Short mmCIF file of C-alpha atoms (C1' of nucleotides) in Angstrom, two decimals:
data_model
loop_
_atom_site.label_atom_id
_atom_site.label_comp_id
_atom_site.label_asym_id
_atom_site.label_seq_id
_atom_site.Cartn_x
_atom_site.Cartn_y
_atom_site.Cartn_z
CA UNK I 12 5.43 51.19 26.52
CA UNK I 13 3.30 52.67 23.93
CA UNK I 14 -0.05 51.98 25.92
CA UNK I 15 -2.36 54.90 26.53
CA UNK I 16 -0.62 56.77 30.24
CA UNK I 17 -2.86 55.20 33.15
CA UNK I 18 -2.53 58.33 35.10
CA UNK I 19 -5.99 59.05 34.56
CA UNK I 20 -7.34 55.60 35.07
CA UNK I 21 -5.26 55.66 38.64
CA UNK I 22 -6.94 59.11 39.53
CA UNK I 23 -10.54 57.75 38.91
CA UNK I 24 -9.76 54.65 40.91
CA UNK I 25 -8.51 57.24 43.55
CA UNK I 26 -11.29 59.47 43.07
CA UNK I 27 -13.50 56.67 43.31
CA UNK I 28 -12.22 55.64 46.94
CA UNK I 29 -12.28 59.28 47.96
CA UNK I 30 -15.80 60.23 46.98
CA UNK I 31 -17.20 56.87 48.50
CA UNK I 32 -15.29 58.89 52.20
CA UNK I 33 -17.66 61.53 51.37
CA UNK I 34 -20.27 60.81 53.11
CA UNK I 35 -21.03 61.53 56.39
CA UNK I 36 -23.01 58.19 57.25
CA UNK I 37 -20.24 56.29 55.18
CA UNK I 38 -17.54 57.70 57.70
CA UNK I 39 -20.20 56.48 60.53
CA UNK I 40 -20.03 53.20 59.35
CA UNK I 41 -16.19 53.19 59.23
CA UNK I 42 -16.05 54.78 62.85
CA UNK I 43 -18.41 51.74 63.36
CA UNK I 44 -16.67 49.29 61.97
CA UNK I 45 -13.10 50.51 63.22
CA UNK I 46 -14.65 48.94 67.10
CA UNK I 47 -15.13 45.57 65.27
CA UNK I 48 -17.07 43.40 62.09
CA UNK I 49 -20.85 44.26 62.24
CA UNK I 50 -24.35 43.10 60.64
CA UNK I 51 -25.94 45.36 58.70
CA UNK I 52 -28.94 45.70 60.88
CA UNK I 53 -26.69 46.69 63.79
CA UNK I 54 -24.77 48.93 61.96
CA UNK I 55 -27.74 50.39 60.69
CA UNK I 56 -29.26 50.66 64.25
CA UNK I 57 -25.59 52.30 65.28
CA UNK I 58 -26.03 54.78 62.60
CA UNK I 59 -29.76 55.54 62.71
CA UNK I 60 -30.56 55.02 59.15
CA UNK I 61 -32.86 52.38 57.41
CA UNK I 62 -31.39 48.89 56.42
CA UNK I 63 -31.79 49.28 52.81
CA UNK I 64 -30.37 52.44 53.00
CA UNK I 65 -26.92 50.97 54.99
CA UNK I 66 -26.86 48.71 52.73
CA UNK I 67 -26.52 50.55 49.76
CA UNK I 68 -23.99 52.42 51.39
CA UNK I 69 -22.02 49.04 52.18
CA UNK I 70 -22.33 48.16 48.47
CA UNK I 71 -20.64 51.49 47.43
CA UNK I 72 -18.28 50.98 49.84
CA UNK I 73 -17.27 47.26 49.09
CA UNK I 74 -17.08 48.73 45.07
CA UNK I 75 -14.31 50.86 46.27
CA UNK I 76 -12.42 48.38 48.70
CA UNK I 77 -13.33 50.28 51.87
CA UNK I 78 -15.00 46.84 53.69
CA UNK I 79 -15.46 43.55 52.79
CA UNK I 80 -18.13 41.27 54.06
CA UNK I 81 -18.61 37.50 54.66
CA UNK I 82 -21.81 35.00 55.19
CA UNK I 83 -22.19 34.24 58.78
CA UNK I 84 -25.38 32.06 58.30
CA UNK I 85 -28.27 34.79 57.62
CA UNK I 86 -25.98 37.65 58.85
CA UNK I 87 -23.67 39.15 56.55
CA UNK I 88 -20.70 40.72 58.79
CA UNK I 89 -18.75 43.45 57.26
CA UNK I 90 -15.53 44.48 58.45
CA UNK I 91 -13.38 47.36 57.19
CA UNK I 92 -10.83 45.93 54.27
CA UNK I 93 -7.64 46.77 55.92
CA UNK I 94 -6.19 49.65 58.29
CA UNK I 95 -5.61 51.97 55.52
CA UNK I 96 -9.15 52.56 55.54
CA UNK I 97 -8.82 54.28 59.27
CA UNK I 98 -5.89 55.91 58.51
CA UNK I 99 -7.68 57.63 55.37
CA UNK I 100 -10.18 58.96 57.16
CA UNK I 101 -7.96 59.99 60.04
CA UNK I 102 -5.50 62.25 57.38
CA UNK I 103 -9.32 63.20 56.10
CA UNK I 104 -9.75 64.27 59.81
CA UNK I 105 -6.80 66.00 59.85
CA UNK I 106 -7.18 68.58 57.05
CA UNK I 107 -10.58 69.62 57.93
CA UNK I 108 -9.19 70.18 61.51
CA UNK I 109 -6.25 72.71 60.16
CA UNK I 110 -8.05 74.52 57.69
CA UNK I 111 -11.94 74.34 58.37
CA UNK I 112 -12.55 77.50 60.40
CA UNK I 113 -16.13 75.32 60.69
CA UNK I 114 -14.51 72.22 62.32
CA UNK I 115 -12.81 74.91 64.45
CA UNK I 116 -16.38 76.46 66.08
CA UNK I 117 -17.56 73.41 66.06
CA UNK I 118 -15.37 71.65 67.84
CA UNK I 119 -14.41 74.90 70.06
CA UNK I 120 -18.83 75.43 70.94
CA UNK I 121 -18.86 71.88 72.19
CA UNK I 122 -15.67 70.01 73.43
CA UNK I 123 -15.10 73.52 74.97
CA UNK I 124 -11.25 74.66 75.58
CA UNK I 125 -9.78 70.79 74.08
CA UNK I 126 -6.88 70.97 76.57
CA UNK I 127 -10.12 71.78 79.34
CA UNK I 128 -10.38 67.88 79.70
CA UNK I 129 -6.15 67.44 79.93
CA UNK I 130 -6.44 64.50 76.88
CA UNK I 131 -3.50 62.22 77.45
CA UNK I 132 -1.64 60.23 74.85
CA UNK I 133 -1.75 56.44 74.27
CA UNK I 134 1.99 56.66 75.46
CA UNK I 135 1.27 58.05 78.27
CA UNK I 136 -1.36 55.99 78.73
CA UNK I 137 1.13 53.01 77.85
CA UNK I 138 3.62 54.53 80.82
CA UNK I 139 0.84 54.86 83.11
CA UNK I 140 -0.46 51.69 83.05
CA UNK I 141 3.13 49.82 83.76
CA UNK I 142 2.61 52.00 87.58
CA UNK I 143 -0.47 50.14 87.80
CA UNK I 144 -2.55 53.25 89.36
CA UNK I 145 -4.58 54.45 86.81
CA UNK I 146 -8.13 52.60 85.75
CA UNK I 147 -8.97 52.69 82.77
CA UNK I 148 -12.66 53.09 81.51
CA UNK I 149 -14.20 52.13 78.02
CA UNK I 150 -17.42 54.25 78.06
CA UNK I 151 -18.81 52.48 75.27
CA UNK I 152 -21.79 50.43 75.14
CA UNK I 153 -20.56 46.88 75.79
CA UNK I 154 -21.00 45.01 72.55
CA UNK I 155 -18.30 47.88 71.22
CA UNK I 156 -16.62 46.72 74.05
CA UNK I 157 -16.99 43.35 73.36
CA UNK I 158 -15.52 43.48 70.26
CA UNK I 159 -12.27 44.73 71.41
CA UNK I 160 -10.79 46.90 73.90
CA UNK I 161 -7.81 48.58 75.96
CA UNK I 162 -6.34 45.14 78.53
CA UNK I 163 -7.37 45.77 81.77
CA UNK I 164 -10.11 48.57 80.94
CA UNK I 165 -13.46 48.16 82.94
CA UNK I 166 -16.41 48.47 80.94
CA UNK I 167 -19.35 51.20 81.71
CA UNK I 168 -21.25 52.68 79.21
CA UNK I 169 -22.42 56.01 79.51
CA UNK I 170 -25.80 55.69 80.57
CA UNK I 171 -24.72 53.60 83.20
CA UNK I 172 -21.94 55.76 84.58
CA UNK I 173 -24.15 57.62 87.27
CA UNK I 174 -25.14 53.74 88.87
CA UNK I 175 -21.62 52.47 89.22
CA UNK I 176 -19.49 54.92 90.78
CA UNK I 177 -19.67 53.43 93.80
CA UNK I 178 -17.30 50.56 91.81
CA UNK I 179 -14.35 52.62 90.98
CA UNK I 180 -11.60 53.51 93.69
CA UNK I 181 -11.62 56.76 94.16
CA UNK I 182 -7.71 57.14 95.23
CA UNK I 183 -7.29 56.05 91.67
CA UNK I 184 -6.89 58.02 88.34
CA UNK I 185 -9.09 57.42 85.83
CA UNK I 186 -8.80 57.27 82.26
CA UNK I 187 -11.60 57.18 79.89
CA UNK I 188 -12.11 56.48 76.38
CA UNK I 189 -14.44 55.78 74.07
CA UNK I 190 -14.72 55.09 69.55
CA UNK I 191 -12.59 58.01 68.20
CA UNK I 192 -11.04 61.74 68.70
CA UNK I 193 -14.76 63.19 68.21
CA UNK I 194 -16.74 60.52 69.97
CA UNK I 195 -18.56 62.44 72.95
CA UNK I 196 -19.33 59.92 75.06
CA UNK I 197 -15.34 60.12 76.96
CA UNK I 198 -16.21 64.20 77.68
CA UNK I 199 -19.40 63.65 78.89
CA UNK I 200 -17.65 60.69 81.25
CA UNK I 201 -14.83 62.63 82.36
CA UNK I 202 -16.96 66.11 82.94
CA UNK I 203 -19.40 63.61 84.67
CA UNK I 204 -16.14 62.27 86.88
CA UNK I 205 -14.83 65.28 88.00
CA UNK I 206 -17.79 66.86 89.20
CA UNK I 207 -17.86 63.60 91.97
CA UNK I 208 -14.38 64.28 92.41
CA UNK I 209 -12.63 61.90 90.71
CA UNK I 210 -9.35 62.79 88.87
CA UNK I 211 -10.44 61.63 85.36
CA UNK I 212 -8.70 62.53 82.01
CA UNK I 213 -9.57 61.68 78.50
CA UNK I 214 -7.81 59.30 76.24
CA UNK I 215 -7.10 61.41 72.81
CA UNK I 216 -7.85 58.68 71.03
CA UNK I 217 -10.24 55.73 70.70
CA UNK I 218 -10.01 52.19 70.32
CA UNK I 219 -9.09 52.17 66.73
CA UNK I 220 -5.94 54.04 67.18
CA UNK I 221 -4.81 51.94 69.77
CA UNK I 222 -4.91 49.18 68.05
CA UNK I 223 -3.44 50.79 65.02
CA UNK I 224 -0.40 51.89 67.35
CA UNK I 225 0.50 47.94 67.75
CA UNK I 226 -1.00 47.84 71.38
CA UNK I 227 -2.40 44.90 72.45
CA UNK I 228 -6.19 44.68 72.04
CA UNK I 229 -8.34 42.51 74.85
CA UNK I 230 -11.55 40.53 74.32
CA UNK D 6 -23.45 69.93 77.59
CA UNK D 7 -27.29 70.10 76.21
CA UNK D 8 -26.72 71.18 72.75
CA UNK D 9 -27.01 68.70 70.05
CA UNK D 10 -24.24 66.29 69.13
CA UNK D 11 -21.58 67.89 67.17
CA UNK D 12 -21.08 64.29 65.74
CA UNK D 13 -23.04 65.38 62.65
CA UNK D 14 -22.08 68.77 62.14
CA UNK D 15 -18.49 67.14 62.15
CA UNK D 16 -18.77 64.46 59.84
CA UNK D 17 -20.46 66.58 56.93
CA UNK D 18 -17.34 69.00 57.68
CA UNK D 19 -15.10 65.56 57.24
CA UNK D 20 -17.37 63.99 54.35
CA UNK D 21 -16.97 67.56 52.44
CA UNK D 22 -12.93 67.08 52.85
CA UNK D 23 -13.29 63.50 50.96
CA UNK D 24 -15.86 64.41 48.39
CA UNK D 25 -13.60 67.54 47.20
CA UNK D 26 -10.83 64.92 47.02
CA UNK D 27 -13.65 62.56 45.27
CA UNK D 28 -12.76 63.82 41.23
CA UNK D 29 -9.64 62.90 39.32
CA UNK D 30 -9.11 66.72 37.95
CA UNK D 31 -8.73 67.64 41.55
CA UNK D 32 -6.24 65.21 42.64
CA UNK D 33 -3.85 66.08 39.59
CA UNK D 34 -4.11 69.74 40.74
CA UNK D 35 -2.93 68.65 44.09
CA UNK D 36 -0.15 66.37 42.93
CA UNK D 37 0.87 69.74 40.67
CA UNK D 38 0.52 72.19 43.67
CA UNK D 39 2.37 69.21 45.32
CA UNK D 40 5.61 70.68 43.15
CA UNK D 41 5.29 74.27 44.16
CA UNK D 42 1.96 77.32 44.15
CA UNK D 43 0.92 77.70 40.49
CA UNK D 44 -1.43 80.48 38.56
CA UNK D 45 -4.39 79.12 37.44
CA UNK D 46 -3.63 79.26 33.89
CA UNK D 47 -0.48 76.87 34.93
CA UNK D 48 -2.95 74.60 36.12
CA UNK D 49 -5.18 74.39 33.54
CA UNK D 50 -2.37 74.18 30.94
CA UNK D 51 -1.03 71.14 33.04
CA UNK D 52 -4.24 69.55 33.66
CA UNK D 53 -5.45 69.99 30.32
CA UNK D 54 -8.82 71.01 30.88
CA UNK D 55 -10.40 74.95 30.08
CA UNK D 56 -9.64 77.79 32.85
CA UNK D 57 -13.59 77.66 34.10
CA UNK D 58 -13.50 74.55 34.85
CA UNK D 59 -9.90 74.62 36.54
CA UNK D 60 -11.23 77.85 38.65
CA UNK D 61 -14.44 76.13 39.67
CA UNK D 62 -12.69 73.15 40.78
CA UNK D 63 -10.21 75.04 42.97
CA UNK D 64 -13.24 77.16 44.04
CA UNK D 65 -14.68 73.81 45.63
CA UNK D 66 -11.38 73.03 46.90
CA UNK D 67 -10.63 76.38 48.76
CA UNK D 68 -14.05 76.01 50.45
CA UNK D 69 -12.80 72.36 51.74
CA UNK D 70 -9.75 74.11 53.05
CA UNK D 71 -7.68 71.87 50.38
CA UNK D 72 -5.84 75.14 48.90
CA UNK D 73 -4.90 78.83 50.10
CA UNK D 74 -5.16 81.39 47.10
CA UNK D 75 -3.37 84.53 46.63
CA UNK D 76 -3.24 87.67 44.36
CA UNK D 77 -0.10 88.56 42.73
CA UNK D 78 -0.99 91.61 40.20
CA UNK D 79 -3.41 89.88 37.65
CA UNK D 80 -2.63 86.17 38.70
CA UNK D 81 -4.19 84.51 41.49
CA UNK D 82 -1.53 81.92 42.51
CA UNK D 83 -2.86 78.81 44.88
CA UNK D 84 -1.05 76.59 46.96
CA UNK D 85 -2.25 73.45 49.44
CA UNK D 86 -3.35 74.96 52.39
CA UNK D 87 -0.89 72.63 53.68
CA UNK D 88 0.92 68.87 54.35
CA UNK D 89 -1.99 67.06 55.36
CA UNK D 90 -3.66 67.46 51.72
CA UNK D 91 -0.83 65.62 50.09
CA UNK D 92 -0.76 63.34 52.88
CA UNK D 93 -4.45 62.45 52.91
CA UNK D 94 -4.06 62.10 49.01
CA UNK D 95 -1.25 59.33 49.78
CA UNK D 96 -3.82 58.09 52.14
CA UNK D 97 -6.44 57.63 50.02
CA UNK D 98 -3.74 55.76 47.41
CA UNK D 99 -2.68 53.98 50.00
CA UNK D 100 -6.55 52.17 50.33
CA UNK D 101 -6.70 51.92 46.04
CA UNK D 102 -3.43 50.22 46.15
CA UNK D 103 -4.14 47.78 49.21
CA UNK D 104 -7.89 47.06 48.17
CA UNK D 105 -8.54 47.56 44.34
CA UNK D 106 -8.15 45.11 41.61
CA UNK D 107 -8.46 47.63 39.25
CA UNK D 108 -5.21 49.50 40.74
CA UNK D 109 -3.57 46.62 40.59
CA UNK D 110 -4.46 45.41 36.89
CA UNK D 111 -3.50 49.01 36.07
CA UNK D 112 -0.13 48.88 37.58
CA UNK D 113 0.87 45.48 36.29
CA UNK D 114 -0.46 46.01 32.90
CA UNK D 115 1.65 49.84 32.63
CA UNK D 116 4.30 49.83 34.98
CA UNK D 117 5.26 46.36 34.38
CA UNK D 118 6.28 44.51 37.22
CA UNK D 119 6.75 47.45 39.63
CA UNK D 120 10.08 45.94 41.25
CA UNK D 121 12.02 45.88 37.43
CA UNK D 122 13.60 49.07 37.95
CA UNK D 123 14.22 48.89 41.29
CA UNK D 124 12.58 51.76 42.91
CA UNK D 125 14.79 53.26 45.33
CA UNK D 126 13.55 54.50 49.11
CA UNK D 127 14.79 58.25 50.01
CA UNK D 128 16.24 57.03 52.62
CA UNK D 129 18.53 54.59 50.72
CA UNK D 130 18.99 57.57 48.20
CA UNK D 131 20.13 60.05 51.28
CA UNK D 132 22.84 57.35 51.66
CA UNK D 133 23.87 57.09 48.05
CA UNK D 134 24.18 60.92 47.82
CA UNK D 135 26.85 61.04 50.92
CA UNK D 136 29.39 59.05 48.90
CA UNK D 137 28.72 61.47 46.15
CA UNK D 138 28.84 58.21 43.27
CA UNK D 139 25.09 58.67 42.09
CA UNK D 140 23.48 61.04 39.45
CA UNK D 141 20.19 62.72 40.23
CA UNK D 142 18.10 63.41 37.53
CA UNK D 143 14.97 65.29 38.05
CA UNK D 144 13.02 64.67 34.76
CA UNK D 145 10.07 66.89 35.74
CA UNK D 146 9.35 70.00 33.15
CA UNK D 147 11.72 72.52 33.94
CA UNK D 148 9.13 75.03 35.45
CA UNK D 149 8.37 72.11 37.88
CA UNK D 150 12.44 72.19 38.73
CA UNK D 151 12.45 75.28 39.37
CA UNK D 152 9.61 75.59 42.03
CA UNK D 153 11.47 73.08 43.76
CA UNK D 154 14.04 69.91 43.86
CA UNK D 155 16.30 67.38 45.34
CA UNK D 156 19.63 69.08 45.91
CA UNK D 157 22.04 68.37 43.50
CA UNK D 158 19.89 67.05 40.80
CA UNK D 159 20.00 67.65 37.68
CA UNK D 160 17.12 68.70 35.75
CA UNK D 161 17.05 67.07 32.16
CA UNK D 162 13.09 67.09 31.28
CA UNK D 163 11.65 63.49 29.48
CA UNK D 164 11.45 65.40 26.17
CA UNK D 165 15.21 66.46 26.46
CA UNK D 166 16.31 63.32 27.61
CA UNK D 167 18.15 61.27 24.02
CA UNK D 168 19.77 64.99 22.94
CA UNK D 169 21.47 65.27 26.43
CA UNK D 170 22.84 61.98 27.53
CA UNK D 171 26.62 62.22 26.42
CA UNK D 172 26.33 65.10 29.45
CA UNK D 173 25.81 62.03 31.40
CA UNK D 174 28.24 60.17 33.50
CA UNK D 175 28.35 57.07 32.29
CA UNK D 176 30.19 55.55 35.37
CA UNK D 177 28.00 57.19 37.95
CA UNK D 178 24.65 55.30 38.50
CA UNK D 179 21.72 57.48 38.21
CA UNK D 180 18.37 57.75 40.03
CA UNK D 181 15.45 59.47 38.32
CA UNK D 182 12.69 61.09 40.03
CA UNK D 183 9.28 63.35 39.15
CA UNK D 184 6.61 64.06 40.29
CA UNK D 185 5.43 61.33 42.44
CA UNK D 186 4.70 57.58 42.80
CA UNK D 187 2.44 57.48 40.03
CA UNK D 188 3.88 59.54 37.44
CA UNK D 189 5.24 57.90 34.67
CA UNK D 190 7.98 60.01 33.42
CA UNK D 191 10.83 58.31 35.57
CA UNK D 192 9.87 55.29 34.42
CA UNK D 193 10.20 55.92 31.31
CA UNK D 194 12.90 57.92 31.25
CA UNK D 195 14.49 54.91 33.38
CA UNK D 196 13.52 52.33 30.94
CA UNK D 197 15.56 54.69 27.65
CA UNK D 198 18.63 55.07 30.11
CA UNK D 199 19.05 50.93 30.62
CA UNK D 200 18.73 50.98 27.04
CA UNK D 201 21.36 53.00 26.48
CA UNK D 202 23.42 51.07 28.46
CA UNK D 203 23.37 53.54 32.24
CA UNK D 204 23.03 51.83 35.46
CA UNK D 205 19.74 53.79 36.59
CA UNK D 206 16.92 53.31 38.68
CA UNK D 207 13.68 54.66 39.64
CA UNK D 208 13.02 56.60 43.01
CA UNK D 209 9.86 55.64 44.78
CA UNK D 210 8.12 58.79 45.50
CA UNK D 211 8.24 62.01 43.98
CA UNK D 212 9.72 65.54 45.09
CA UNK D 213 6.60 66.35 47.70
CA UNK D 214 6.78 62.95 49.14
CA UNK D 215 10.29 63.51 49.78
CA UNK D 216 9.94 67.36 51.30
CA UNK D 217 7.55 65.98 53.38
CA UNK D 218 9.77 63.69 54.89
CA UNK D 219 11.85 66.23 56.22
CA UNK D 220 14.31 66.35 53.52
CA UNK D 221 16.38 69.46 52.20
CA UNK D 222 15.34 70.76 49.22
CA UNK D 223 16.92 73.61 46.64
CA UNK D 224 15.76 75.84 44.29
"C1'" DC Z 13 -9.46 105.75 28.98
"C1'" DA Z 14 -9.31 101.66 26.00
"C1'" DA Z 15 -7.54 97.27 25.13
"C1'" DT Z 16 -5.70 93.04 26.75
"C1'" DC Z 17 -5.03 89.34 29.85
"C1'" DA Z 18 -6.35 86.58 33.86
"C1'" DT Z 19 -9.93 84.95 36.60
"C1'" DT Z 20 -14.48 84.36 38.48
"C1'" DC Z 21 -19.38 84.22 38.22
"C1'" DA Z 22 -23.97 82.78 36.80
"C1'" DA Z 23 -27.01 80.14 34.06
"C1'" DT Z 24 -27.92 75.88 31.83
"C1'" DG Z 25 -28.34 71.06 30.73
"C1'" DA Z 26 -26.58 66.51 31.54
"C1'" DA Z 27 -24.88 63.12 34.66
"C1'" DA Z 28 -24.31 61.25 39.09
"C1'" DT Z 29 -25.78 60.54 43.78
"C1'" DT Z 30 -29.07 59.68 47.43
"C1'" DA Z 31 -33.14 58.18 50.05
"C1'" DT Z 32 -37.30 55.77 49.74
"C1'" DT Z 33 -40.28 51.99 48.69
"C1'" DG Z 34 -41.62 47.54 47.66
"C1'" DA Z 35 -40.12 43.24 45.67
"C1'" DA Z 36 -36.79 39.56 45.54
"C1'" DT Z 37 -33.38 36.52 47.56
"C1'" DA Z 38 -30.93 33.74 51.13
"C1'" DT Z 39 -30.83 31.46 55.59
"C1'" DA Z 40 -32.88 29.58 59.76
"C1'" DT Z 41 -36.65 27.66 62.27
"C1'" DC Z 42 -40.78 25.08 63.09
"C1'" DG O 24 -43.24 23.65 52.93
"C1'" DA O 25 -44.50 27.82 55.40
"C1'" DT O 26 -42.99 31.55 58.04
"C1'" DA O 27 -39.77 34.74 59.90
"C1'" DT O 28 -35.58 37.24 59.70
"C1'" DA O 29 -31.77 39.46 57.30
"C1'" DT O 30 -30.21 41.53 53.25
"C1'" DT O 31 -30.07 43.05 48.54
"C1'" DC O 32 -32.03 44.71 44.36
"C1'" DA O 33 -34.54 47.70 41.21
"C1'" DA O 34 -37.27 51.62 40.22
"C1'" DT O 35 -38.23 56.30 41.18
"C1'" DA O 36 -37.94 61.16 42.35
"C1'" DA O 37 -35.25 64.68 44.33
"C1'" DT O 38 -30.90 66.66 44.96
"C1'" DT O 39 -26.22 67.50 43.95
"C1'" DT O 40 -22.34 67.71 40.93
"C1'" DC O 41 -20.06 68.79 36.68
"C1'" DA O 42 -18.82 70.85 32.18
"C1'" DT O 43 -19.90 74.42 29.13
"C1'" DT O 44 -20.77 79.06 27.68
"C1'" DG O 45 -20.83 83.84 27.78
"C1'" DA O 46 -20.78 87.79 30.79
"C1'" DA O 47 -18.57 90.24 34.52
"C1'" DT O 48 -14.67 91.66 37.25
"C1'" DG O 49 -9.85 92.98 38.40
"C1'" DA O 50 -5.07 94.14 37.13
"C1'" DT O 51 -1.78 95.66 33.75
"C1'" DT O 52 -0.26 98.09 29.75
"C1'" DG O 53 -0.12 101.56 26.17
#
DNA sequence: CAATCATTCAATGAAATTATTGAATATATC
DNA sequence: GATATATTCAATAATTTCATTGAATGATTG
């Protein structure tokens, strides 16, 4: 083997798949993605940002095998490339929690005490749901939910939540979730729960992770 | 909750995290901190590149909570802040491998066909070192053995390797480790053994990987 | 205290990245 | 074929990143 090492050719392909993570709209887009395929207009309208802007970010991202996208008559769907690409940005997650004293105030000035909400596992959840007493809600808007989601969960997005409580049995527990660890929406439900009186937790996790786990997925 | 979204705030903390990891010359100062805390000299020795440039890269790195630094007298010695660097480094690999045709065409064009020397799993090596018939030879530099290494191996640098095999069992097999899955010195130093006639084979990861899995390690 | 070694800092110029804007391209519909 | 919608491309300017260089700082040694 008398070929020039390919150590550094392997650490700018890794590089390159590293710096296309860092950015935050780019880890948007794979939050995004991680509920199911999307157009680039939607994702764009998910993520707040011009079109041609998204899209430039998709083409970085294709370059360094984070999505891949397909035709779907005018619509080009992109979906991410495999479920490396979550758990990449979840062990990304995972440093800056441990040693970003900034993730720390962050997430300490909003989410409050993290334990305040009692999050519950997905095997708990998995236990819980065998006793058949808990309900489980997907606070997400309902083309997220749409695209996937927890068998058996009821569906009601946020800004609906205040309309429908009449709908959910109050003798029951209730389990909310929502995209991701540091999606809001589940806090907001479960503060929003409690204060009516229900006995509502928060899933630690999102949809994504589920899935990840091996648990069944509905649509 | 009426402050703003912490989603944002969050995600640059996250996107910071990936663009840090986002440069080759930081990567191969993680995989060396992966073998034990090193002065900054070390580094730049092993990385090849001039001491400014070393320190402003692990600068950049402390601030993304990637490494911990420490006086001792006149050196400053840094170390990964801790497991989930290596581990979101693996990550990141993890999506080149899966997803990049250049990774690929790298690997197959160096390493040959990466199942001819028969990398071995830790696990399957923890079993070969109970019935006490296999050889392990770390062929790291021998600073690098010393910071850290499988129990029981034997440390015979690459450079040493033709002057010291007739201290080399001929009837034991051997497996040869280093620094981790993408290092080429096992392989090569594999490759010269089966020349020479040993029965020797490659293992997988490297000496972090297999810390990290819970195994013992000596010094 | 001066000299040496180790490390960091600050300034600089080059390269890379990013958002914006308008044009170009591809598909669907009438 | 014209129009509309969806998406990508190319050019541009601003910003950020990176390597280099020499000065500054801190610890050790004589």
């Amino acid at each position: 083997m008398s070929s020039p090492s390919p150590k550094l050719a392997l650490f700018e392909q890794f590089a390159l798949v590293a710096k296309t993570l860092g950015h935050p709209q780019r880890l948007e887009l794979i939050e995004q993605l991680g509920q199911g395929p999307r157009s680039v207009d939607m994702l764009a309208e998910k993520v707040g940002a011009p079109i041609a802007n998204i899209s430039q970010h998709l083409q970085s991202m294709r370059r360094a095998g984070l999505v891949a996208a397909e035709r779907q008559g005018k619509y080009v769907v992109y979906r991410l490339a495999d479920a490396s690409v979550l758990a990449a940005m979840q062990a990304i997650q995972r440093v800056a929690e441990n040693n970003l004293a900034e993730v720390d105030r962050i997430v300490r000035g909003y989410f409050g005490q993290r334990d305040s909400l009692e999050p519950i596992t997905r095997e708990e959840l998995s236990d819980r749901l065998r006793d058949g007493m808990v309900t489980v809600l997907d606070v997400r808007p309902s083309d997220e939910f749409a695209l996937g989601h927890l068998p058996g969960a009821l569906n009601v997005p946020l800004d609906e939540l205040d309309a429908r409580l009449s709908t959910l049995d109050p003798d029951k527990d209730i389990v909310a979730y929502c995209r991701g660890a540091y999606c809001v929406m589940s806090f907001e439900a479960v503060s929003r729960l409690r204060v009516r009186g229900f006995r509502a937790r928060r899933l630690e996790e999102g949809m994504p992770e589920w899935a990840a786990a091996g648990n069944a997925v509905a649509s």
